[in-house]
Short mmCIF file of C-alpha atoms in Angstrom, two decimals:
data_model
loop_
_atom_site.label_atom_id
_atom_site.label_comp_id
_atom_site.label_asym_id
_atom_site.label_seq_id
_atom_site.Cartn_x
_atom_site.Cartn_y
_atom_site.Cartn_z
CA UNK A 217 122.65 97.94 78.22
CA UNK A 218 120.82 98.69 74.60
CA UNK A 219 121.43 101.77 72.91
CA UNK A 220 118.58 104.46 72.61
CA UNK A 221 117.49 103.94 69.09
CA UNK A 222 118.33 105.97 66.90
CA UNK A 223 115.38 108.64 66.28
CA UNK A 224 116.12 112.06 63.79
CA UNK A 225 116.59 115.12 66.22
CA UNK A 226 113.80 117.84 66.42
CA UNK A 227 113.63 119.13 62.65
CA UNK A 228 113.51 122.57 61.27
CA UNK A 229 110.20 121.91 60.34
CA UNK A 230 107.12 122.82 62.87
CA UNK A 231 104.35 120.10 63.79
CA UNK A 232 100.56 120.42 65.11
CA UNK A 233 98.47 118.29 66.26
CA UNK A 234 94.62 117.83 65.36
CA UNK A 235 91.76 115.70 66.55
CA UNK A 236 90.49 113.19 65.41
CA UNK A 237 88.14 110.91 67.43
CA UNK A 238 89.53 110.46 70.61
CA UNK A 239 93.44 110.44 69.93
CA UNK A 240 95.82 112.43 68.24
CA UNK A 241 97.65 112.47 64.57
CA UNK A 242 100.59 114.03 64.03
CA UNK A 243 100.73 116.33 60.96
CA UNK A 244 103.35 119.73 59.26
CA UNK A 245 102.14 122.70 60.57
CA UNK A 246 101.21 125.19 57.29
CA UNK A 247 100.91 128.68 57.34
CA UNK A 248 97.04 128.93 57.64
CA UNK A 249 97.16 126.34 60.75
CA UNK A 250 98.32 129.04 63.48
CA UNK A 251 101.06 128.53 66.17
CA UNK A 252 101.37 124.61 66.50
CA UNK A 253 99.05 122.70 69.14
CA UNK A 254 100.49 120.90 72.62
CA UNK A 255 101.34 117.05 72.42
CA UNK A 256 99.59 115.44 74.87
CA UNK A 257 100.85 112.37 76.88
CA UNK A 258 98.13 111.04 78.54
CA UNK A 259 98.15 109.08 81.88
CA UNK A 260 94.72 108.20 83.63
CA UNK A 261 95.89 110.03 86.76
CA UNK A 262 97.74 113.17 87.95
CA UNK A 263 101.39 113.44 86.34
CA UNK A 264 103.71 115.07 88.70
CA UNK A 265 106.83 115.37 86.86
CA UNK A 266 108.28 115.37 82.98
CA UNK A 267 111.39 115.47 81.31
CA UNK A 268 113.96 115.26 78.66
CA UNK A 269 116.35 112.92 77.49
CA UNK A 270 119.95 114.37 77.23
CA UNK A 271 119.39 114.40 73.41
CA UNK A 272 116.00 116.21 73.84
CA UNK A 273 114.72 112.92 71.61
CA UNK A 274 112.91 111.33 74.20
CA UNK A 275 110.67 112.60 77.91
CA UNK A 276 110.55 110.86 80.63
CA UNK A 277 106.92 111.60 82.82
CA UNK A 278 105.83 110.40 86.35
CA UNK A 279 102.28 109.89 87.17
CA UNK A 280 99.82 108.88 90.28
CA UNK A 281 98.41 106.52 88.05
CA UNK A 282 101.43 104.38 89.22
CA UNK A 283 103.41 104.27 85.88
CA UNK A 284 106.21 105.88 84.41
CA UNK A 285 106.39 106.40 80.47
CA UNK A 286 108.59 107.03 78.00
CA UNK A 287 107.55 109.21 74.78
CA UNK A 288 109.06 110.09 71.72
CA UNK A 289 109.22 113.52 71.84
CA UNK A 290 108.35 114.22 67.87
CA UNK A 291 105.51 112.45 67.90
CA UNK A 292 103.89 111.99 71.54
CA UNK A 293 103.69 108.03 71.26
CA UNK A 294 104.64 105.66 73.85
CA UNK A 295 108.22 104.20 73.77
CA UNK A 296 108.83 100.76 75.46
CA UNK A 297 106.70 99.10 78.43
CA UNK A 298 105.17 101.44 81.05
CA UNK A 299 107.68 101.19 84.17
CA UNK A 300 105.08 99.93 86.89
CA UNK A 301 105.79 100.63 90.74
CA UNK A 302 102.87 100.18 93.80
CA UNK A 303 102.16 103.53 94.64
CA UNK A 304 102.27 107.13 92.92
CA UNK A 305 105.32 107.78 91.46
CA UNK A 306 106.54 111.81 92.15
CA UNK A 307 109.75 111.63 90.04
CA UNK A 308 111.14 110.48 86.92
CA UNK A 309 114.52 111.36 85.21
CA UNK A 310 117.27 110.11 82.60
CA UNK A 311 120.58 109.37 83.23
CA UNK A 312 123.29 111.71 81.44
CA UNK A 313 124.05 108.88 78.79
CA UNK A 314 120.35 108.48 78.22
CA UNK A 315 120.06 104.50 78.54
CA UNK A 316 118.34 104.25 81.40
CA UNK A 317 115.51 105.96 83.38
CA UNK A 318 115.51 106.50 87.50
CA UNK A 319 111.96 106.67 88.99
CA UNK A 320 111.28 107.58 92.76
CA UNK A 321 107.64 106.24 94.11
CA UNK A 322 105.39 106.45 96.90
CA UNK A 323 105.78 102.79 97.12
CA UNK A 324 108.89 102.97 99.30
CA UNK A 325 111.16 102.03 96.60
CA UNK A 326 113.29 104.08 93.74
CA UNK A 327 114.11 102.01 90.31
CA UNK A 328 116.34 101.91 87.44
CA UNK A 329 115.03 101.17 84.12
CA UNK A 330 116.80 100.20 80.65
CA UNK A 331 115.46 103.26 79.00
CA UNK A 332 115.21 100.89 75.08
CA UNK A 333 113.31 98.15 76.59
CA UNK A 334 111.62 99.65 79.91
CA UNK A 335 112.74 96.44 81.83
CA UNK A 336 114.41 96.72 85.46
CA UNK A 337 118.18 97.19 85.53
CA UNK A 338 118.60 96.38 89.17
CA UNK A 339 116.25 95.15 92.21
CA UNK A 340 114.51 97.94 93.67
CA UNK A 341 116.03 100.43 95.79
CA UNK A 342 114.33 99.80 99.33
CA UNK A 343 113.39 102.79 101.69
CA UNK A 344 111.43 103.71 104.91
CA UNK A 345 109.09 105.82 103.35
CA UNK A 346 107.84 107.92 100.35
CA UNK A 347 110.38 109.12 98.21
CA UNK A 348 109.99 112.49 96.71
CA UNK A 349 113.32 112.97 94.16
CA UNK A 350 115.95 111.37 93.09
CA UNK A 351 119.02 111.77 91.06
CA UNK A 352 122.29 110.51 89.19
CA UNK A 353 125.44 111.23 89.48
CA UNK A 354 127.10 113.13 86.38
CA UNK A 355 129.26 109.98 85.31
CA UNK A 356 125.85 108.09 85.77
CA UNK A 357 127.39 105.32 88.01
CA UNK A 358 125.66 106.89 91.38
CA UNK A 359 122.43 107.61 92.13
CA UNK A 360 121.00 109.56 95.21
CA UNK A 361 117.25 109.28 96.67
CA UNK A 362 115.50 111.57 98.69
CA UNK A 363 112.96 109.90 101.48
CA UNK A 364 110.54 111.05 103.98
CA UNK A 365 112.28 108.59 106.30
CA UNK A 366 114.94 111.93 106.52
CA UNK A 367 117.42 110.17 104.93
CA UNK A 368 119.11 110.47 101.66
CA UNK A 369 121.34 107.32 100.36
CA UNK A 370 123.38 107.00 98.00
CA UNK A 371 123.30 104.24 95.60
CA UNK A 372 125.42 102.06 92.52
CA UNK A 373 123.31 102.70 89.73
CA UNK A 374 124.18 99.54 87.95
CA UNK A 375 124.18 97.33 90.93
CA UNK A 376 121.59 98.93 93.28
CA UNK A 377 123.49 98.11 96.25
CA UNK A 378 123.91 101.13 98.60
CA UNK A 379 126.96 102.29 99.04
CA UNK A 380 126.93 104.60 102.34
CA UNK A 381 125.47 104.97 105.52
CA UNK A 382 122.45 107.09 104.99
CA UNK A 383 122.70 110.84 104.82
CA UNK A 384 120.45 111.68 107.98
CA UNK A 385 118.21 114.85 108.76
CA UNK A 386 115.65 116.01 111.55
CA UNK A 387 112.63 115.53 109.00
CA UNK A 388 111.50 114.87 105.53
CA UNK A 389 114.15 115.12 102.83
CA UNK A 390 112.59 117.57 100.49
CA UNK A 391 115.33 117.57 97.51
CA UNK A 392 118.86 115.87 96.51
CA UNK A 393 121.72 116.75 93.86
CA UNK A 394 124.97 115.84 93.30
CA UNK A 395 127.42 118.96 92.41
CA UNK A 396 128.96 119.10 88.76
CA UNK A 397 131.93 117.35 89.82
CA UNK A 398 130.31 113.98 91.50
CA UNK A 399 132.58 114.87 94.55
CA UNK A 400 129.22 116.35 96.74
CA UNK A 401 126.12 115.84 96.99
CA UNK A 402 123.06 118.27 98.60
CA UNK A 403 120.20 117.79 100.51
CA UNK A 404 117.11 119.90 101.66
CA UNK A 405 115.10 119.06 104.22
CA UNK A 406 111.66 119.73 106.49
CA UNK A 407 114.12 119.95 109.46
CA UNK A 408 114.92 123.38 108.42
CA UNK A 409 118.57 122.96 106.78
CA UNK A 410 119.92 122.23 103.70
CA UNK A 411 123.68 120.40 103.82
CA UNK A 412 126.29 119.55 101.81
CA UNK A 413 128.25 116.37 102.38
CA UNK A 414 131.40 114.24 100.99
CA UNK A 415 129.87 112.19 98.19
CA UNK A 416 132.45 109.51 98.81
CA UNK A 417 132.46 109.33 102.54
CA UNK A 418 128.80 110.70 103.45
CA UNK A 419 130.49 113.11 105.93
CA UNK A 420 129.23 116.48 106.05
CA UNK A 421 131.13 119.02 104.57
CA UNK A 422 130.09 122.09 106.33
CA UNK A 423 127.57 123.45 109.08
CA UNK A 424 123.88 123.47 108.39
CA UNK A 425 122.57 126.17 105.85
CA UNK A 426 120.25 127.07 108.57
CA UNK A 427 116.54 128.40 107.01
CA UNK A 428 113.56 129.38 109.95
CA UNK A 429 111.15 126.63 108.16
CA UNK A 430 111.13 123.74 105.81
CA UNK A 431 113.46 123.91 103.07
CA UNK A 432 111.86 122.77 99.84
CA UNK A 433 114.50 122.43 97.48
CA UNK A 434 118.63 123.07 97.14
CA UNK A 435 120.24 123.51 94.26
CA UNK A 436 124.50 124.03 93.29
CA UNK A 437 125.76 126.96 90.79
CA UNK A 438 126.94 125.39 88.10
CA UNK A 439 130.41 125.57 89.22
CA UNK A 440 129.58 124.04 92.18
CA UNK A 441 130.71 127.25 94.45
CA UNK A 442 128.04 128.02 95.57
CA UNK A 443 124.17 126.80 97.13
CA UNK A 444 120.56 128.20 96.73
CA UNK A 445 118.24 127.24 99.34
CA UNK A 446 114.21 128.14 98.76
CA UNK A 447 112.71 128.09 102.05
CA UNK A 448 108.52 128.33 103.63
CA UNK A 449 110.27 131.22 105.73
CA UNK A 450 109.53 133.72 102.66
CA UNK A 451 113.10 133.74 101.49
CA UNK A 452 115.62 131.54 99.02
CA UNK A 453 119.44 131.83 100.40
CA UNK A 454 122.44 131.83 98.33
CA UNK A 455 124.95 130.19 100.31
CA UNK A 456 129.19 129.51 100.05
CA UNK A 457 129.09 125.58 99.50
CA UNK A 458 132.54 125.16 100.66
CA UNK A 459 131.89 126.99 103.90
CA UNK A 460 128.36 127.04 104.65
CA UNK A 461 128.55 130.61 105.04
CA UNK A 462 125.83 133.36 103.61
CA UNK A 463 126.90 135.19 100.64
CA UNK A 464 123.89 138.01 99.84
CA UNK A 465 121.49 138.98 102.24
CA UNK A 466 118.31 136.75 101.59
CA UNK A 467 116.47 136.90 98.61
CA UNK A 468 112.48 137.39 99.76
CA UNK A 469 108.93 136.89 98.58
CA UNK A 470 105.74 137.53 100.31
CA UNK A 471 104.99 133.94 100.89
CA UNK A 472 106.78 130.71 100.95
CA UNK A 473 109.26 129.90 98.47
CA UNK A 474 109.06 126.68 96.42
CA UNK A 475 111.81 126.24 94.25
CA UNK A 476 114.96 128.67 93.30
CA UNK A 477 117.46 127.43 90.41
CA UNK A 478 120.66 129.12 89.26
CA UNK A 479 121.23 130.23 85.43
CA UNK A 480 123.40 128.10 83.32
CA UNK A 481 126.45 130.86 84.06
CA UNK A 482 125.50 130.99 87.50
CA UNK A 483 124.86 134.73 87.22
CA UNK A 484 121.33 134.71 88.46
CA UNK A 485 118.94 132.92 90.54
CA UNK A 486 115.34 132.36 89.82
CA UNK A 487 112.83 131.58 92.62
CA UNK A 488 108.90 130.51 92.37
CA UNK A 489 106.80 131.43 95.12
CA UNK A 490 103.14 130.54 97.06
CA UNK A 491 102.75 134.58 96.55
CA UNK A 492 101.92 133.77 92.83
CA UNK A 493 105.29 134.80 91.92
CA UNK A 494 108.59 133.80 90.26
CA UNK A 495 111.57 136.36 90.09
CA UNK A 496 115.47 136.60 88.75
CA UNK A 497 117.88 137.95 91.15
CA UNK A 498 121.58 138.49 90.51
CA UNK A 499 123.44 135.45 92.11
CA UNK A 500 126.57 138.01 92.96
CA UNK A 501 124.84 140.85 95.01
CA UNK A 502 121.35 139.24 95.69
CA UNK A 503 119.06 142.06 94.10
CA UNK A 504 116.38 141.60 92.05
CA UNK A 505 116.88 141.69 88.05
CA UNK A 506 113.70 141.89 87.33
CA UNK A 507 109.79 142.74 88.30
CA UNK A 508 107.75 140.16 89.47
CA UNK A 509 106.58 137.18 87.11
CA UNK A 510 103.07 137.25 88.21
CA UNK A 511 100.96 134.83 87.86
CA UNK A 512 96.81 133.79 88.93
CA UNK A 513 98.03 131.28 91.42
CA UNK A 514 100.97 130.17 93.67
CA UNK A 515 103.89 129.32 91.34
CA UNK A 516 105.31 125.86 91.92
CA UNK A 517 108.60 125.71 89.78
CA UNK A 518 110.96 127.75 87.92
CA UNK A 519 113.69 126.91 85.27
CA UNK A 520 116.10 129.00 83.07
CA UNK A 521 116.60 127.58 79.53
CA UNK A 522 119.80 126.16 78.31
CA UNK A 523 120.89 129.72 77.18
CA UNK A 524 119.80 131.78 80.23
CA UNK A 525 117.84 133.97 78.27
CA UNK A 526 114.61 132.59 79.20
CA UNK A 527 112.76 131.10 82.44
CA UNK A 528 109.83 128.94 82.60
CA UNK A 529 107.29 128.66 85.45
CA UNK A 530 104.67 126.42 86.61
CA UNK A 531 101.37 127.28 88.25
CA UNK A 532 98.47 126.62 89.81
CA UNK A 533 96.57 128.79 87.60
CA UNK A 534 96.67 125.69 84.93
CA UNK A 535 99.08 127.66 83.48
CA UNK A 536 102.89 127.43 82.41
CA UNK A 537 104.28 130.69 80.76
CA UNK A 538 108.00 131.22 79.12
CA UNK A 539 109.69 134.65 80.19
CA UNK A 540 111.90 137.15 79.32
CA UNK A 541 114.98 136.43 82.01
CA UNK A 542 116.32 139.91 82.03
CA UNK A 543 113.51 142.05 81.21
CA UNK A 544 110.82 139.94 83.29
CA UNK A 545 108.39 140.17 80.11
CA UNK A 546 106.53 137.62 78.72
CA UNK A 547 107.38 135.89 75.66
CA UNK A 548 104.38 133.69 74.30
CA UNK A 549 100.62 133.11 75.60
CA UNK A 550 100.08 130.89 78.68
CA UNK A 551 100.51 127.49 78.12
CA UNK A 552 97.17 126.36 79.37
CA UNK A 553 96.09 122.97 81.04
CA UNK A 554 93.13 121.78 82.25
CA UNK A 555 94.54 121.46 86.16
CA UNK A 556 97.68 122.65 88.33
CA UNK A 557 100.74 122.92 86.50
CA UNK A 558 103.26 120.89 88.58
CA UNK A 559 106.55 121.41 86.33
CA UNK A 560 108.04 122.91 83.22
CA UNK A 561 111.54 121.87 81.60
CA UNK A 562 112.83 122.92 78.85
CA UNK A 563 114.91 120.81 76.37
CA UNK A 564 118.34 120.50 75.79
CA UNK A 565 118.27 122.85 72.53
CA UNK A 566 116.06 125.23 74.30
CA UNK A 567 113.37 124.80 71.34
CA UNK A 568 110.70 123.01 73.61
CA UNK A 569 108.65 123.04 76.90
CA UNK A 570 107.34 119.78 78.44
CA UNK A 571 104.53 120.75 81.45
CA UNK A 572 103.27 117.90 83.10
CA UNK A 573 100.12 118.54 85.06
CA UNK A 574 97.69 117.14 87.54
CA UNK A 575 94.75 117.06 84.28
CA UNK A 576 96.42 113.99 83.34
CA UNK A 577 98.51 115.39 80.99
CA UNK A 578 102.51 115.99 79.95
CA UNK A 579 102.86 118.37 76.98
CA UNK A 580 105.21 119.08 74.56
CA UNK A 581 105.17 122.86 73.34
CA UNK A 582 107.16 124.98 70.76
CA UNK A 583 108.57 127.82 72.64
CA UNK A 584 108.84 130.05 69.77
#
């Protein structure tokens, strides 16, 4: 595989963006400019999901317009060959070396890219159905896929040959991750359950984490402990991984819960909810650490920064908005789009926010 090349990291100095015609240019933010304008990767359809590179040099966004693109995330232009599937594609990620990209499509298939040249690294990755996520392993050698077949497999990223009988559920497999080790992997699913299983053998590991609706996402502490389940029953779950067993009393919103993420320490949980709300619990005793992060509209995703000190959130108000984690106050203006914000991420250093929306857009924002 090629080596990313190599591109200066983000630099102390600040950058905005002005108009001209119909594109973009790139220019040092003075004094008199104001706080620094959005880059804005444009697709001509919905994007559904953006990210960083490991080195935070590079984002990664997914699009209904069929494509995946790479950008360089200084500048906002285009790096390598749009990765084309046949149908929308609803994820896109990096592997943890950086050199090559995973998409998961609507077109039945997942694929790995070369991230330098945007050419196929393997045949694609044949499923049943749509697929919704995706993800490597941490040594980068495995991948698993989430389908709407309810299966997850579990792939050789350099090879794409699968390696395991499929990972079965009930319904829909909402959400996938392996745990920090490589040794487990977890699934959500529509059937109501979220599971952990023997990354190596596909057995399960322990019972059901049993929810009273779909479960839309699953995701491991950081040390791997432990499991947080966000569920359409009103309530995320914060589970034993190694037993299956509750460990706080559920954590509840007035509506469905969409996502729910742990900190990086794994001291606190952070959930996003259809009642226009996010919220950060503590992880240990399952109370809330916060009031509500309200927003104008259901609130799709949540995500704590790299330090824990902050959480972005993405809504359907067209808006993102970076947040306090331990006060619950807001810490800039609403990051505003022109359509449903349908994730937020923030880079590796903490310094940025990439939002990709369904205007069209991914952008690139200072979070300072």
């Amino acid at each position: 595989m090629f080596l990313l090349p190599s591109i200066p990291r983000f630099l102390s100095l600040s950058f905005t963006l002005a108009a001209m015609g119909s594109g973009w240019v790139l220019g040092p933010l003075r004094a008199e400019d104001g706080p620094a304008r959005p880059v804005a990767l444009q697709h001509d359809k919905a994007v559904n999901y953006a990210a960083f590179s490991p080195d935070g040099q590079f984002v990664v966004t997914a699009s209904d317009d069929n494509t995946a693109r790479m950008w360089d995330a200084r500048t906002g232009k285009p790096v390598g060959e749009r990765l084309v599937h046949r149908g929308a594609v609803n994820f896109a990620t990096f592997s943890p070396d950086g050199r090559a990209v995973l998409t998961a499509s609507d077109d039945k298939t997942a694929r790995v890219w070369d991230a330098h040249t945007g050419k196929p690294l393997t045949d694609p990755l044949p499923h049943g159905n749509t697929l919704r996520t995706a993800a490597f392993s941490p040594d980068g050698l495995r991948i698993v896929t989430a389908c709407d077949d309810m299966n997850a497999r579990i792939w050789d990223a350099r090879t794409g040959k699968l390696l395991l009988e499929p990972l079965r559920h009930g319904r829909d497999v909402t959400s996938v991750s392996f745990s920090a080790d490589g040794l487990r992997i977890l699934t959500a699913s529509d059937d109501q359950t979220a599971r952990v299983w023997d990354a190596l053998t596909g057995k399960p590991l322990t019972p059901p984490l049993q929810h009273r609706s779909d479960v839309n996402g699953a995701a491991f502490s950081p040390d791997g402990l432990r499991v947080v389940t966000a569920s359409d029953d009103k309530t995320a779950r914060i589970w034993d991984a190694l037993t299956g067993q509750p460990l706080t009393d559920a954590l509840p919103h007035a509506r469905e819960v969409r996502s729910a993420a742990f900190s990086p320490d794994g001291a606190w949980v952070v959930t996003a909810s259809v009642d226009k709300t996010a919220r950060v619990w503590d992880a240990r005793s399952g109370k809330p650490l916060t009031d509500f992060l309200t927003h104008g509209q259901l609130v799709n995703f949540a995500a704590f920064s790299p330090d824990g000190r902050k959480v972005v959130t993405a809504s359907w108000d067209f808006t993102a908005r970076v947040w306090d984690a331990q006060s619950g106050k807001p810490l800039s203006e609403p990051l505003r789009h022109g359509d449903t914000v349908r994730s937020a991420i923030f880079s590796p250093d903490g310094r940025w926010v990439v939002t990709a929306s369904a205007d069209r857009t991914a952008r690139i924002w200072e979070v300072r």
